[in-house]
Amino acid sequence: MAEAAGHGFLSPSGVEIAFVLVGLLTFGAALVTVTTRQLVHAALWLVVALGGLAVEYLLLTAEFIAWVQVLIYLGSVVVLLLFGLMLTKAPIGHSPDADSGNRAVALGVAVVAAASLIWVVVDAFRTTWIDLEGPAQGSTEVTGTFLFRSWVLPFEALSVLLLAALVGAIVLSRKTGDTNARANSGAPSRSGKEKR
């Protein structure tokens, strides 16, 4: 309790300063992700944002969750997004149609959601301090028990959602390819019939 009382905003440690700096970098990358009009750039900035979260987990001594973040989100989800972009033949460069024109509404929803999340987190963990010099909080046993006992349904729902996104991208790419193939193969035959 004496160590917890010595902590404060006016005397931050090096880990706390690094946590804030990485958090600002992650926030900036997330902001660029949702504001850029180039889809591939958005996916690459998402890599930076998710990598920043992995560093934050490392600073919180949750090494297992940090490496899961790197392997699953950086290694799989972003690759799945890029794969979906390539399959659906999304424009690589500047995409003016990526802006729906609802920026004011989206900004309002984002501000309200961010304020709500910040208020909930601050209210829940106002007096909680993590002992960075004690035993690791994010061990595989504790994390696995908590994840597969309390969060197994959302975890499985997310995996089904990602699978549905990949299947949808494949179906869309096949429909586009079939339409183009029919148009290319049908055009000469029609013109040949017209000439006869």
CSV table of C-alpha atoms in Angstrom, one decimal, residues 32 34 38 45 47 60 62 66 69 95 100 125 138 145 153 155 163 165 169 178 180 193:
chain,number,residue,atom,x,y,z
A,32,VAL,CA,-4.8,8.2,-39.7
A,34,VAL,CA,-9.9,6.1,-40.2
A,38,GLN,CA,-6.4,5.2,-49.5
A,45,TRP,CA,-1.6,2.3,-40.5
A,47,VAL,CA,-0.6,-2.4,-38.5
A,60,LEU,CA,1.9,-3.8,-18.6
A,62,ALA,CA,1.3,-9.1,-20.2
A,66,ALA,CA,1.3,-9.0,-26.4
A,69,GLN,CA,-1.7,-9.5,-30.5
A,95,SER,CA,-10.3,6.7,-53.4
A,100,SER,CA,-19.6,8.8,-47.5
A,125,PHE,CA,-9.6,1.4,-12.3
A,138,GLY,CA,-0.7,-11.8,-18.0
A,145,THR,CA,-8.8,-19.6,-18.0
A,153,LEU,CA,-18.6,-17.0,-27.2
A,155,PHE,CA,-14.0,-15.1,-29.4
A,163,LEU,CA,-14.3,-16.3,-42.0
A,165,ALA,CA,-15.6,-11.8,-44.5
A,169,ALA,CA,-14.5,-11.5,-50.6
A,178,ASP,CA,-17.3,-14.3,-64.3
A,180,ASN,CA,-15.7,-9.8,-67.1
A,193,LYS,CA,-23.0,-12.7,-85.9
